[in-house]
Amino acid sequence: MNLTIGEHSVRHIRRIVRSLLDEWQLTELTFAVELGVSELVTNVVRHVPDRRCTVLLVRQTAGVRAEVTDGCARLPLAEPDVDHDSEGGRGLALLDAVVDKWGVSAGAAAGRSGKTVWFECHEPVLPAGSSVPSPS
C-alpha cells in the first residue's frame, strides 16, 4: 500500500492488517503485528514531513514480515532511558518487546533517500502432536 497518512490512519491500517492475518490463518500474531505496524506508521505521522509511506506485509513460511518505507533519511533511534510518563520515545522499545527481530535499511529506493523499518513475527513452534486451539 502506498499511503499518505494522517493521525486517524493507524486504526484503518490495523483493520487491514487484522484482515490479512485472519485470511492467512495467523491470528496468533495479530497483537504483535498490529502493534508493530501501528508504531511504525505513527512514527511516519510524527517524523516524516510529507507523511508518505509504503506499508508492505508479506506472508513468510514461518510467519510475517512487515515493512514501512518512507522518504525521510533520518534513521529512528531507540531511546535508552525514556521516562515512563513520556508521550513518545517508547515505540522502538515496544516493537523490540513484541517481535522476533527488526531493523532499519537506509535508502528507500534506488537513487532516493529514505529508509525502511522492518520487523518479523514468527509463528510459535508447537511440540509434536500439539494443535493450535481455535479462536473462541
XYZ file of N, CA and C in Angstrom:
408
model
N 0.838 -1.176 0.000
C 0.000 0.000 0.000
C 0.882 1.238 0.000
N 0.718 2.124 -0.930
C 1.367 3.425 -0.906
C 0.369 4.395 -0.300
N 0.775 5.095 0.750
C -0.163 5.910 1.507
C 0.386 7.281 1.833
N -0.505 8.250 1.926
C -0.233 9.497 2.623
C -1.144 9.429 3.832
N -0.559 9.476 5.016
C -1.323 9.167 6.217
C -1.509 10.370 7.127
N -2.494 10.263 7.977
C -2.783 11.268 8.987
C -2.954 10.602 10.331
N -3.321 11.396 11.329
C -3.436 10.879 12.692
C -4.431 9.731 12.813
N -5.471 9.702 11.996
C -6.508 8.684 12.128
C -6.288 7.482 11.208
N -5.211 7.482 10.451
C -4.947 6.395 9.508
C -4.568 5.096 10.199
N -3.962 5.185 11.358
C -3.435 3.994 12.023
C -4.538 2.975 12.292
N -5.699 3.426 12.740
C -6.781 2.469 13.047
C -7.230 1.734 11.786
N -7.268 2.405 10.647
C -7.668 1.757 9.398
C -6.612 0.749 8.943
N -5.359 1.108 9.113
C -4.269 0.199 8.743
C -4.300 -1.040 9.635
N -4.576 -0.863 10.945
C -4.693 -2.015 11.850
C -5.800 -2.961 11.383
N -6.909 -2.408 10.924
C -8.019 -3.226 10.442
C -7.592 -4.053 9.218
N -6.833 -3.437 8.316
C -6.334 -4.157 7.137
C -5.370 -5.265 7.554
N -4.470 -4.953 8.496
C -3.517 -5.950 8.998
C -4.274 -7.131 9.603
N -5.250 -6.844 10.450
C -6.053 -7.892 11.096
C -6.743 -8.766 10.047
N -7.276 -8.144 9.008
C -7.959 -8.885 7.952
C -6.994 -9.821 7.220
N -5.803 -9.328 6.905
C -4.808 -10.178 6.234
C -4.386 -11.348 7.113
N -4.153 -11.081 8.391
C -3.740 -12.155 9.294
C -4.846 -13.199 9.455
N -6.097 -12.757 9.476
C -7.226 -13.700 9.503
C -7.229 -14.558 8.237
N -7.058 -13.905 7.092
C -7.048 -14.622 5.813
C -5.910 -15.643 5.757
N -4.752 -15.274 6.309
C -3.590 -16.150 6.314
C -3.624 -17.164 7.452
N -4.655 -17.132 8.278
C -4.807 -18.011 9.439
C -3.632 -17.867 10.399
N -3.253 -16.611 10.647
C -2.167 -16.290 11.575
C -2.665 -15.384 12.705
N -3.841 -15.684 13.214
C -4.436 -14.803 14.221
C -3.611 -14.731 15.501
N -2.791 -15.737 15.779
C -1.948 -15.697 16.988
C -0.887 -14.605 16.902
N -0.650 -14.067 15.718
C 0.330 -12.992 15.545
C -0.319 -11.604 15.518
N -1.632 -11.545 15.627
C -2.352 -10.292 15.442
C -1.863 -9.190 16.372
N -1.761 -9.454 17.672
C -1.358 -8.413 18.615
C -0.002 -7.823 18.240
N 0.988 -8.672 18.035
C 2.343 -8.200 17.747
C 2.430 -7.449 16.428
N 1.803 -7.984 15.388
C 1.900 -7.348 14.065
C 1.129 -6.030 14.050
N -0.070 -6.014 14.629
C -0.830 -4.757 14.695
C -0.057 -3.692 15.463
N 0.487 -4.063 16.612
C 1.243 -3.101 17.421
C 2.468 -2.610 16.666
N 3.206 -3.525 16.044
C 4.402 -3.141 15.302
C 4.105 -2.189 14.154
N 3.111 -2.532 13.337
C 2.755 -1.671 12.211
C 2.245 -0.323 12.727
N 1.440 -0.338 13.783
C 0.922 0.914 14.363
C 2.056 1.833 14.800
N 3.043 1.277 15.470
C 4.171 2.083 15.937
C 4.952 2.675 14.766
N 5.202 1.878 13.737
C 5.985 2.374 12.600
C 5.225 3.430 11.810
N 3.930 3.232 11.625
C 3.135 4.222 10.900
C 2.990 5.501 11.729
N 2.838 5.371 13.033
C 2.786 6.551 13.907
C 4.078 7.344 13.812
N 5.212 6.654 13.696
C 6.486 7.362 13.525
C 6.502 8.170 12.232
N 5.885 7.659 11.178
C 5.792 8.417 9.925
C 4.959 9.673 10.149
N 3.816 9.535 10.824
C 2.955 10.688 11.095
C 3.717 11.757 11.875
N 4.507 11.327 12.855
C 5.202 12.280 13.735
C 6.480 12.858 13.153
N 7.189 12.079 12.328
C 8.553 12.479 11.970
C 8.830 12.677 10.483
N 7.914 12.306 9.602
C 8.148 12.435 8.166
C 7.312 13.607 7.654
N 7.967 14.670 7.168
C 7.237 15.886 6.791
C 6.085 15.677 5.806
N 6.258 14.864 4.773
C 5.176 14.706 3.795
C 4.203 13.572 4.145
N 4.499 12.840 5.199
C 3.646 11.747 5.695
C 3.354 10.683 4.645
N 4.251 10.513 3.699
C 4.081 9.474 2.677
C 4.877 8.247 3.082
N 4.284 7.094 2.870
C 4.990 5.856 3.173
C 4.395 4.714 2.361
N 5.119 3.630 2.340
C 4.641 2.387 1.766
C 4.626 1.363 2.886
N 3.510 0.680 3.032
C 3.385 -0.384 4.028
C 3.304 -1.699 3.266
N 4.172 -2.631 3.644
C 4.209 -3.930 2.996
C 4.108 -5.002 4.068
N 3.177 -5.924 3.895
C 3.021 -7.062 4.796
C 3.152 -8.311 3.941
N 4.097 -9.180 4.301
C 4.412 -10.352 3.494
C 4.269 -11.606 4.336
N 3.519 -12.565 3.820
C 3.402 -13.876 4.462
C 4.676 -14.636 4.180
N 5.315 -15.140 5.236
C 6.519 -15.942 5.076
C 6.230 -17.373 5.528
N 7.141 -18.263 5.239
C 6.966 -19.654 5.632
C 6.724 -19.777 7.134
N 7.467 -19.009 7.925
C 7.380 -19.133 9.380
C 6.654 -17.972 10.050
N 5.948 -17.136 9.300
C 5.249 -16.027 9.931
C 5.008 -14.875 8.977
N 5.327 -13.653 9.458
C 5.019 -12.436 8.717
C 6.203 -11.475 8.786
N 6.434 -10.761 7.695
C 7.391 -9.650 7.668
C 6.603 -8.401 7.301
N 6.836 -7.332 8.050
C 6.211 -6.042 7.776
C 7.310 -5.032 7.496
N 7.041 -4.138 6.537
C 7.988 -3.077 6.196
C 7.228 -1.773 6.035
N 7.791 -0.702 6.591
C 7.255 0.635 6.373
C 8.401 1.464 5.814
N 8.225 1.932 4.575
C 9.257 2.688 3.865
C 8.788 4.124 3.701
N 9.694 5.070 3.964
C 9.368 6.485 3.755
C 10.554 7.184 3.112
N 10.379 8.427 2.719
C 11.404 9.186 2.021
C 12.287 10.027 2.922
N 12.172 9.877 4.218
C 12.962 10.663 5.173
C 14.236 9.901 5.528
N 15.381 10.519 5.312
C 16.662 9.847 5.533
C 17.009 9.688 7.012
N 16.360 10.453 7.893
C 16.676 10.379 9.327
C 16.286 9.007 9.873
N 17.271 8.308 10.434
C 17.029 6.970 10.958
C 16.436 7.047 12.359
N 15.543 6.123 12.696
C 14.960 6.125 14.039
C 16.000 5.694 15.066
N 15.883 6.244 16.247
C 16.791 5.901 17.343
C 15.983 5.366 18.512
N 16.432 4.261 19.071
C 15.799 3.732 20.274
C 16.284 4.578 21.450
N 15.353 5.095 22.213
C 15.676 5.917 23.377
C 16.013 4.990 24.547
N 17.254 5.035 25.070
C 17.634 4.100 26.128
C 16.976 4.379 27.480
N 16.776 5.643 27.827
C 16.244 5.991 29.143
C 15.020 6.879 28.998
N 13.928 6.299 28.519
C 12.708 7.070 28.312
C 11.921 7.116 29.614
N 11.451 8.305 29.963
C 10.597 8.487 31.129
C 9.282 7.735 30.887
N 8.830 6.957 31.854
C 7.609 6.159 31.695
C 6.364 7.022 31.507
N 6.416 8.296 31.880
C 5.279 9.200 31.707
C 5.351 9.981 30.398
N 6.396 9.754 29.623
C 6.600 10.474 28.368
C 5.547 10.093 27.339
N 5.169 11.079 26.505
C 4.197 10.852 25.427
C 4.807 10.106 24.247
N 6.107 10.104 24.113
C 6.743 9.460 22.974
C 8.081 8.867 23.354
N 8.722 8.249 22.367
C 10.064 7.724 22.571
C 10.124 6.259 22.966
N 8.974 5.617 23.150
C 8.977 4.217 23.571
C 8.619 3.251 22.442
N 8.327 3.756 21.254
C 7.854 2.915 20.158
C 8.790 1.798 19.764
N 10.074 2.096 19.622
C 11.016 1.053 19.218
C 11.250 0.046 20.337
N 11.171 0.493 21.593
C 11.277 -0.442 22.717
C 10.081 -1.397 22.728
N 8.882 -0.857 22.443
C 7.695 -1.711 22.339
C 7.844 -2.696 21.189
N 8.293 -2.198 20.057
C 8.498 -3.054 18.894
C 9.448 -4.200 19.250
N 10.563 -3.860 19.877
C 11.555 -4.860 20.253
C 10.977 -5.906 21.200
N 10.042 -5.487 22.043
C 9.463 -6.397 23.031
C 8.470 -7.396 22.428
N 7.844 -7.069 21.297
C 6.771 -7.935 20.785
C 7.095 -8.674 19.495
N 8.187 -8.331 18.816
C 8.514 -9.003 17.555
C 9.749 -9.873 17.731
N 9.976 -10.761 16.761
C 11.128 -11.656 16.847
C 12.422 -10.976 16.422
N 12.356 -10.119 15.411
C 13.527 -9.322 15.026
C 13.061 -8.127 14.223
N 13.886 -7.085 14.223
C 13.552 -5.873 13.479
C 14.842 -5.169 13.108
N 14.708 -4.226 12.182
C 15.878 -3.469 11.775
C 15.489 -2.308 10.880
N 16.524 -1.585 10.425
C 16.339 -0.428 9.571
C 17.307 -0.556 8.396
N 16.784 -0.335 7.199
C 17.618 -0.322 6.000
C 17.593 1.084 5.429
N 18.762 1.702 5.285
C 18.833 3.042 4.705
C 18.577 2.961 3.207
N 17.956 4.018 2.657
C 17.674 4.082 1.230
C 16.319 3.492 0.908
N 15.381 4.335 0.549
C 14.014 3.881 0.260
C 13.929 3.188 -1.089
N 14.630 3.711 -2.069
C 14.622 3.139 -3.417
C 15.905 3.588 -4.107
N 16.231 2.964 -5.198
C 17.466 3.287 -5.910
C 17.538 4.783 -6.215
N 18.606 5.407 -5.772
C 18.829 6.811 -6.083
C 18.042 7.796 -5.225
N 17.285 7.312 -4.233
C 16.495 8.208 -3.380
C 16.894 8.036 -1.929
N 16.743 9.112 -1.171
C 16.990 8.993 0.256
C 15.765 8.372 0.904
N 15.914 7.980 2.122
C 14.804 7.394 2.852
C 15.257 6.160 3.600
N 14.287 5.428 4.110
C 14.609 4.238 4.890
C 13.426 3.287 4.886
N 13.713 2.063 5.256
C 12.695 1.054 5.503
C 12.917 0.513 6.900
N 11.900 0.594 7.723
C 11.939 -0.039 9.035
C 11.106 -1.307 8.904
N 11.660 -2.433 9.316
C 11.017 -3.719 9.101
C 11.016 -4.534 10.393
N 10.115 -5.490 10.448
C 10.140 -6.457 11.548
C 9.561 -7.772 11.072
N 9.878 -8.826 11.823
C 9.344 -10.150 11.535
C 8.757 -10.749 12.807
N 7.627 -11.402 12.647
C 6.986 -12.157 13.717
C 6.849 -13.584 13.234
N 7.341 -14.513 14.037
C 7.295 -15.915 13.648
C 6.183 -16.646 14.388
N 5.639 -17.657 13.732
C 4.618 -18.486 14.357
C 5.243 -19.241 15.518
N 4.476 -19.428 16.597
C 5.007 -20.221 17.710
C 5.230 -21.663 17.264
N 6.306 -22.252 17.748
C 6.603 -23.645 17.436
C 5.926 -24.501 18.494
N 5.060 -25.420 18.038
C 4.327 -26.297 18.948
C 5.024 -27.633 19.070
N 4.969 -28.236 20.253
C 5.537 -29.594 20.402
C 4.817 -30.559 19.462
N 5.527 -31.618 19.060
C 4.949 -32.616 18.163
C 3.651 -33.154 18.750
N 2.631 -33.279 17.911
C 1.337 -33.809 18.339
C 0.395 -32.762 18.907
N 0.867 -31.506 19.050
C 0.011 -30.436 19.569
C -0.747 -29.787 18.436
N -1.811 -29.098 18.785
C -2.549 -28.328 17.793
C -2.886 -26.976 18.383
N -3.066 -26.003 17.502
C -3.426 -24.657 17.923
C -4.916 -24.635 18.223
N -5.310 -24.160 19.420
C -6.745 -24.083 19.708
C -7.419 -23.077 18.789
N -8.632 -23.379 18.379
C -9.348 -22.449 17.519
C -9.819 -21.276 18.346
N -9.823 -20.044 17.744
C -10.257 -18.849 18.484
C -11.722 -18.965 18.866
N -12.039 -18.460 20.036
C -13.435 -18.500 20.527
C -14.243 -17.405 19.926
